[in-house]
Coordinates of C-alpha atoms in Angstrom, one line a residue:
Chain A
X1 CA -3.7 58.9 10.7
X2 CA -6.5 57.6 12.9
X3 CA -10.0 58.8 12.1
X4 CA -10.5 60.2 15.6
X5 CA -7.3 62.2 15.4
X6 CA -8.3 63.7 12.0
X7 CA -11.7 64.6 13.4
X8 CA -10.1 66.4 16.3
X9 CA -7.7 68.3 14.0
X10 CA -10.6 69.3 11.6
X11 CA -12.6 70.5 14.6
X12 CA -9.6 72.4 15.9
X13 CA -9.0 74.2 12.6
X14 CA -12.7 75.1 12.4
X15 CA -12.7 76.3 16.0
X16 CA -9.6 78.5 15.5
X17 CA -11.1 79.9 12.3
X18 CA -14.3 80.8 14.2
X19 CA -13.1 82.1 17.5
X20 CA -9.3 82.4 17.2
X21 CA -6.5 80.5 19.0
X22 CA -7.2 82.3 22.2
X23 CA -10.8 81.3 22.1
X24 CA -9.9 77.6 21.8
X25 CA -11.0 75.6 24.8
X26 CA -10.1 71.9 24.9
X27 CA -13.4 71.1 26.6
X28 CA -15.5 72.8 23.8
X29 CA -13.3 71.2 21.1
X30 CA -13.9 67.7 22.6
X31 CA -17.7 68.4 22.5
X32 CA -17.5 69.6 18.9
X33 CA -15.3 66.6 17.8
X34 CA -17.5 64.2 19.7
X35 CA -14.6 62.8 21.8
X36 CA -13.5 63.0 25.4
X37 CA -10.9 65.6 26.5
X38 CA -8.7 62.8 27.7
X39 CA -8.5 61.4 24.2
X40 CA -7.4 64.9 23.0
X41 CA -4.6 64.9 25.6
X42 CA -3.8 61.3 24.7
X43 CA -3.2 62.2 21.1
X44 CA -1.6 65.7 21.6
X45 CA -0.2 65.7 25.1
X46 CA -1.1 69.4 25.8
X47 CA -2.6 72.5 24.2
X48 CA 0.7 73.5 22.6
X49 CA 1.0 70.0 21.0
X50 CA -2.5 70.3 19.7
X51 CA -1.7 73.7 18.1
X52 CA 1.4 72.4 16.5
X53 CA -0.3 69.4 15.0
X54 CA -3.1 71.7 13.8
X55 CA -0.5 73.8 12.0
X56 CA 0.7 70.7 10.1
X57 CA -2.8 69.6 9.4
X58 CA -3.6 73.0 7.9
X59 CA -0.5 72.9 5.8
X60 CA -1.2 69.4 4.5
X61 CA -4.8 70.4 3.7
X62 CA -3.6 73.4 1.7
X63 CA -1.5 71.0 -0.4
X64 CA -4.8 69.3 -1.4
X65 CA -6.6 72.3 -2.7
X66 CA -3.6 74.0 -4.3
X67 CA -2.5 70.9 -6.3
X68 CA -4.3 68.3 -8.4
X69 CA -5.5 65.5 -6.2
X70 CA -4.4 62.8 -8.7
X71 CA -1.0 64.4 -9.3
X72 CA 0.1 66.3 -6.2
X73 CA 3.3 67.6 -7.9
X74 CA 1.9 69.6 -10.8
X75 CA 4.0 68.9 -13.9
X76 CA 1.9 70.1 -16.8
X77 CA 3.5 71.5 -19.9
X78 CA 2.9 75.0 -18.6
X79 CA 5.0 75.4 -15.4
X80 CA 4.1 79.1 -15.1
X81 CA 0.4 78.2 -15.1
X82 CA 1.1 75.6 -12.4
X83 CA 2.8 78.2 -10.3
X84 CA -0.1 80.6 -10.6
X85 CA -2.6 77.9 -9.9
X86 CA -0.8 76.8 -6.7
X87 CA -0.5 80.3 -5.4
X88 CA -4.0 81.4 -6.3
X89 CA -5.3 78.3 -4.7
X90 CA -4.8 80.0 -1.4
X91 CA -7.1 82.9 -2.4
X92 CA -10.5 81.3 -3.1
X93 CA -13.9 81.8 -1.7
X94 CA -14.6 78.3 -0.6
X95 CA -15.3 77.2 3.0
X96 CA -12.2 75.1 3.1
X97 CA -9.8 77.8 1.9
X98 CA -11.4 80.5 4.0
X99 CA -11.3 78.3 7.1
X100 CA -7.7 77.1 6.5
X101 CA -6.4 80.6 5.7
X102 CA -8.1 82.2 8.7
X103 CA -6.7 79.5 11.0
X104 CA -3.2 79.8 9.4
X105 CA -3.2 83.6 9.8
X106 CA -4.4 83.3 13.4
X107 CA -1.6 80.7 14.3
X108 CA 0.9 83.0 12.6
X109 CA -0.3 86.0 14.6
X110 CA -0.4 84.0 17.8
X111 CA 3.2 82.8 17.4
X112 CA 4.2 86.5 17.9
X113 CA 3.0 86.0 21.5
X114 CA 3.5 82.2 22.0
X115 CA 7.1 81.1 21.3
X116 CA 6.1 77.4 21.6
X117 CA 4.6 77.6 18.1
X118 CA 7.5 79.3 16.4
X119 CA 9.7 76.3 15.5
X120 CA 6.9 74.3 13.8
X121 CA 5.7 77.5 12.1
X122 CA 9.1 78.2 10.7
X123 CA 9.6 74.6 9.5
X124 CA 6.1 74.5 7.8
X125 CA 6.8 77.9 6.2
X126 CA 10.2 76.7 5.0
X127 CA 8.6 73.6 3.3
X128 CA 6.1 75.9 1.5
X129 CA 8.8 78.3 0.3
X130 CA 10.8 75.3 -1.0
X131 CA 7.9 74.0 -3.0
X132 CA 7.2 77.4 -4.6
X133 CA 10.9 77.8 -5.4
X134 CA 10.8 74.5 -7.3
X135 CA 7.8 75.6 -9.3
X136 CA 9.7 78.9 -10.0
X137 CA 12.7 77.0 -11.2
X138 CA 10.6 75.1 -13.7
X139 CA 8.8 78.3 -14.9
X140 CA 12.1 80.1 -15.2
X141 CA 14.9 77.6 -15.9
X142 CA 17.5 80.3 -16.7
X143 CA 17.3 81.9 -13.2
X144 CA 19.6 81.0 -10.3
X145 CA 18.6 79.0 -7.2
X146 CA 19.1 82.0 -4.8
X147 CA 16.9 84.2 -7.1
X148 CA 14.2 81.5 -7.1
X149 CA 14.4 81.1 -3.3
X150 CA 14.1 84.9 -2.7
X151 CA 11.2 85.1 -5.2
X152 CA 9.5 82.2 -3.4
X153 CA 9.9 83.9 -0.1
X154 CA 8.4 87.1 -1.4
X155 CA 5.5 85.4 -3.2
X156 CA 4.5 83.2 -0.2
X157 CA 4.8 86.2 2.2
X158 CA 2.6 88.2 -0.2
X159 CA 0.0 85.4 -0.2
X160 CA -0.1 85.5 3.6
X161 CA -0.4 89.3 3.5
X162 CA -3.1 89.4 0.8
X163 CA -4.9 86.6 2.6
X164 CA -5.2 88.5 5.9
X165 CA -6.0 91.8 4.1
X166 CA -8.8 89.9 2.4
X167 CA -10.1 88.2 5.5
X168 CA -9.9 91.4 7.6
X169 CA -12.0 93.3 5.0
X170 CA -9.3 95.6 3.5
X171 CA -9.2 94.0 0.1
X172 CA -11.8 92.3 -2.1
X173 CA -10.9 88.7 -3.1
X174 CA -10.8 89.3 -6.9
X175 CA -8.5 92.3 -6.4
X176 CA -6.2 90.2 -4.2
X177 CA -6.0 87.6 -6.9
X178 CA -5.2 90.2 -9.5
X179 CA -2.4 91.6 -7.4
X180 CA -1.0 88.1 -6.9
X181 CA -1.1 87.4 -10.6
X182 CA 0.7 90.7 -11.2
X183 CA 3.4 89.7 -8.6
X184 CA 4.0 86.4 -10.4
X185 CA 4.4 88.3 -13.7
X186 CA 6.7 90.8 -12.1
X187 CA 8.9 88.1 -10.5
X188 CA 9.2 86.2 -13.8
X189 CA 10.0 89.3 -15.8
X190 CA 13.6 89.5 -14.5
Chain B
X1 CA -4.2 116.0 21.2
X2 CA -4.3 116.2 25.0
X3 CA -1.4 114.8 26.8
X4 CA -3.6 112.4 28.7
X5 CA -5.1 111.1 25.6
X6 CA -1.7 110.5 24.0
X7 CA -0.5 108.7 27.2
X8 CA -3.5 106.4 27.0
X9 CA -2.9 105.6 23.3
X10 CA 0.8 105.0 24.0
X11 CA 0.0 102.6 26.8
X12 CA -2.7 100.8 24.7
X13 CA -0.1 100.2 21.9
X14 CA 2.4 98.9 24.4
X15 CA -0.2 96.7 26.0
X16 CA -1.4 95.3 22.6
X17 CA 2.2 94.6 21.6
X18 CA 2.8 92.7 24.9
X19 CA -0.4 90.7 25.4
X20 CA -2.4 91.1 22.2
X21 CA -5.7 92.8 21.7
X22 CA -7.6 90.0 23.4
X23 CA -5.4 90.4 26.5
X24 CA -6.2 94.2 26.7
X25 CA -8.2 95.0 29.8
X26 CA -9.4 98.6 30.2
X27 CA -8.8 98.5 34.0
X28 CA -5.2 97.3 33.5
X29 CA -4.6 99.9 30.8
X30 CA -5.9 102.7 33.1
X31 CA -3.4 101.6 35.8
X32 CA -0.6 101.5 33.3
X33 CA -1.4 105.0 31.9
X34 CA -2.0 106.4 35.4
X35 CA -5.5 107.5 34.6
X36 CA -9.0 106.4 35.7
X37 CA -11.1 104.0 33.7
X38 CA -13.8 106.6 33.4
X39 CA -11.3 109.0 31.7
X40 CA -10.6 106.2 29.1
X41 CA -14.3 105.9 28.5
X42 CA -14.7 109.7 28.4
X43 CA -12.1 109.9 25.6
X44 CA -12.9 106.7 23.6
X45 CA -16.5 105.9 24.5
X46 CA -15.9 102.1 24.5
X47 CA -13.3 99.4 23.9
X48 CA -14.0 99.4 20.1
X49 CA -13.5 103.2 20.0
X50 CA -10.2 102.8 21.9
X51 CA -9.0 100.1 19.5
X52 CA -9.9 102.3 16.5
X53 CA -8.1 105.3 17.9
X54 CA -5.1 103.1 18.7
X55 CA -5.0 102.0 15.1
X56 CA -4.7 105.6 13.9
X57 CA -2.2 106.4 16.6
X58 CA 0.0 103.5 15.4
X59 CA -0.3 104.6 11.8
X60 CA 0.6 108.2 12.7
X61 CA 3.6 107.0 14.7
X62 CA 4.8 104.9 11.8
X63 CA 4.9 108.1 9.7
X64 CA 7.4 109.5 12.1
X65 CA 10.0 106.8 12.0
X66 CA 9.6 106.1 8.3
X67 CA 10.1 109.7 7.2
X68 CA 12.4 112.5 8.1
X69 CA 11.1 114.4 11.2
X70 CA 12.0 117.8 9.6
X71 CA 10.5 117.0 6.3
X72 CA 7.7 114.5 6.6
X73 CA 7.2 114.1 2.8
X74 CA 10.7 113.0 1.7
X75 CA 11.6 114.8 -1.5
X76 CA 15.3 114.2 -1.9
X77 CA 17.0 114.1 -5.2
X78 CA 16.9 110.3 -5.1
X79 CA 13.2 109.3 -5.0
X80 CA 14.0 105.6 -5.2
X81 CA 16.2 105.8 -2.1
X82 CA 13.2 107.7 -0.4
X83 CA 10.9 104.8 -1.3
X84 CA 13.3 102.2 0.1
X85 CA 13.9 104.2 3.2
X86 CA 10.2 104.6 4.0
X87 CA 9.4 100.9 3.4
X88 CA 12.5 99.6 5.3
X89 CA 11.6 101.9 8.1
X90 CA 8.9 99.4 9.1
X91 CA 11.5 96.7 9.5
X92 CA 13.9 97.9 12.2
X93 CA 15.1 96.4 15.4
X94 CA 14.1 99.4 17.6
X95 CA 11.6 99.3 20.5
X96 CA 9.2 101.7 18.8
X97 CA 9.1 99.8 15.5
X98 CA 8.8 96.4 17.1
X99 CA 6.0 97.6 19.4
X100 CA 4.2 99.4 16.5
X101 CA 4.5 96.5 14.1
X102 CA 3.4 94.0 16.7
X103 CA 0.4 96.0 17.6
X104 CA -0.5 96.7 14.0
X105 CA -0.2 93.0 13.0
X106 CA -2.3 92.1 16.0
X107 CA -5.0 94.6 15.2
X108 CA -5.0 93.3 11.6
X109 CA -5.3 89.7 12.8
X110 CA -8.1 90.7 15.3
X111 CA -10.1 92.4 12.6
X112 CA -10.6 89.0 11.0
X113 CA -12.8 88.2 14.1
X114 CA -14.0 91.7 15.1
X115 CA -15.8 93.4 12.2
X116 CA -16.0 96.7 14.2
X117 CA -12.3 97.3 13.4
X118 CA -12.5 96.7 9.7
X119 CA -13.6 100.1 8.4
X120 CA -10.9 102.0 10.1
X121 CA -8.3 99.4 9.2
X122 CA -9.3 99.6 5.5
X123 CA -9.1 103.4 5.6
X124 CA -5.7 103.5 7.3
X125 CA -4.4 100.9 4.9
X126 CA -5.7 102.9 2.0
X127 CA -3.8 106.0 3.1
X128 CA -0.6 104.0 3.5
X129 CA -1.0 102.5 0.0
X130 CA -1.7 106.0 -1.4
X131 CA 1.5 107.4 0.1
X132 CA 3.7 104.6 -1.3
X133 CA 2.0 105.0 -4.7
X134 CA 3.1 108.6 -4.7
X135 CA 6.7 107.7 -3.9
X136 CA 6.6 105.1 -6.7
X137 CA 5.4 107.7 -9.1
X138 CA 8.3 109.9 -8.3
X139 CA 10.8 107.0 -8.5
X140 CA 9.3 105.8 -11.8
X141 CA 7.7 108.8 -13.6
X142 CA 7.2 106.8 -16.9
X143 CA 4.9 104.3 -15.2
X144 CA 1.1 104.6 -15.2
X145 CA -1.0 105.5 -12.1
X146 CA -2.8 102.1 -12.0
X147 CA 0.6 100.3 -12.2
X148 CA 1.9 102.4 -9.3
X149 CA -1.2 101.7 -7.3
X150 CA -0.9 98.0 -7.8
X151 CA 2.8 98.0 -6.9
X152 CA 2.1 100.0 -3.8
X153 CA -0.5 97.5 -2.7
X154 CA 1.9 94.7 -3.3
X155 CA 4.8 96.4 -1.5
X156 CA 2.8 97.4 1.6
X157 CA 1.2 93.9 1.8
X158 CA 4.7 92.4 1.6
X159 CA 5.8 94.7 4.4
X160 CA 3.0 93.4 6.6
X161 CA 3.7 89.8 5.7
X162 CA 7.5 90.2 6.2
X163 CA 6.9 92.0 9.5
X164 CA 4.7 89.2 11.0
X165 CA 7.1 86.5 9.7
X166 CA 10.0 88.4 11.4
X167 CA 8.0 88.9 14.7
X168 CA 6.8 85.3 14.7
X169 CA 10.4 84.0 14.4
X170 CA 10.2 82.6 10.8
X171 CA 12.5 85.2 9.3
X172 CA 15.6 87.0 10.6
X173 CA 15.3 90.8 10.3
X174 CA 18.2 91.3 8.0
X175 CA 16.9 88.7 5.6
X176 CA 13.4 90.4 5.7
X177 CA 15.1 93.7 4.8
X178 CA 17.0 92.1 1.9
X179 CA 13.8 90.5 0.5
X180 CA 12.1 93.9 0.7
X181 CA 14.9 95.6 -1.1
X182 CA 14.7 92.9 -3.8
X183 CA 10.9 93.6 -4.1
X184 CA 11.5 97.3 -4.7
X185 CA 14.0 96.5 -7.4
X186 CA 11.7 94.0 -9.0
X187 CA 8.8 96.4 -9.0
X188 CA 10.8 99.2 -10.5
X189 CA 12.4 97.0 -13.2
X190 CA 9.2 96.9 -15.3

């Protein structure tokens, strides 16, 4: 990925996290990223293309803080701890996580009104669910694949829900993390 | 509640569900509700007041389609079925539910950027969690109050998450309902 392209996507994520998707102006984004608006259109064609690529950028960035940098697929001797670590990675009080989660939630909410985002959002969501289902399969080898898939859908949906409750001031972060740990325990109890 | 006030709140919910909170213009809303803008300001003081009252209106309306009209507190001989019915009531393909859920999700997402909404949103969320915890206590009388409270927070958060995944095209409705039924079963298994 070119450095300029990455800089634009970083700036777009930051801008969405600060002012929302509907507050995103390509002109302001260009100024913030230190590039021309024509370079943004060159890389992303149009506003919808920029939003779609930002969605993927956010998803890739989440992979970095939820997994070990040196070993992106966590395979420790404690698969249950790996699962918890990856899920809880989405609920952390760091600038990166807060920015990423805010932008992700905002793109999710915007897709209700902007159908052009839906396909990419569904695909990115599916990849995330798939990754969590794999971790569940390692933590609970006796369970069935459909059971792991359903649990992964519930756990990732819960992460999204807890995240927006936290960011909208309805839930303190430590309590959100406790509820998520409880959900992992509940899902693995079966 | 005066008829005019109800009409304004209905129109506000519909407008938010169609164009989002940030697309809500008091002038357009007045035209849609067939009232003057000054009447809107008379009833709600300002835009923030209107949004806060709309939040409560949505929450009250959800009570109507998730519970029996004749008996708002469901107390059948099958408390577990009552719990499922109330939760699944939020995931239905009817105009009312779709409009209500879209507007609720949009107000939730907006509160990330508009702190003036947060207090009312937290209070309304708390009431909902409390109601679900009561249903859980009846369905599982041997469980503890803190366990019911945590399960109620998880289940209501999951409903919000499933709802926005459904409305943003990442999850078919029947699958969302199946996942929610599975979550109730998982929570009651403990």
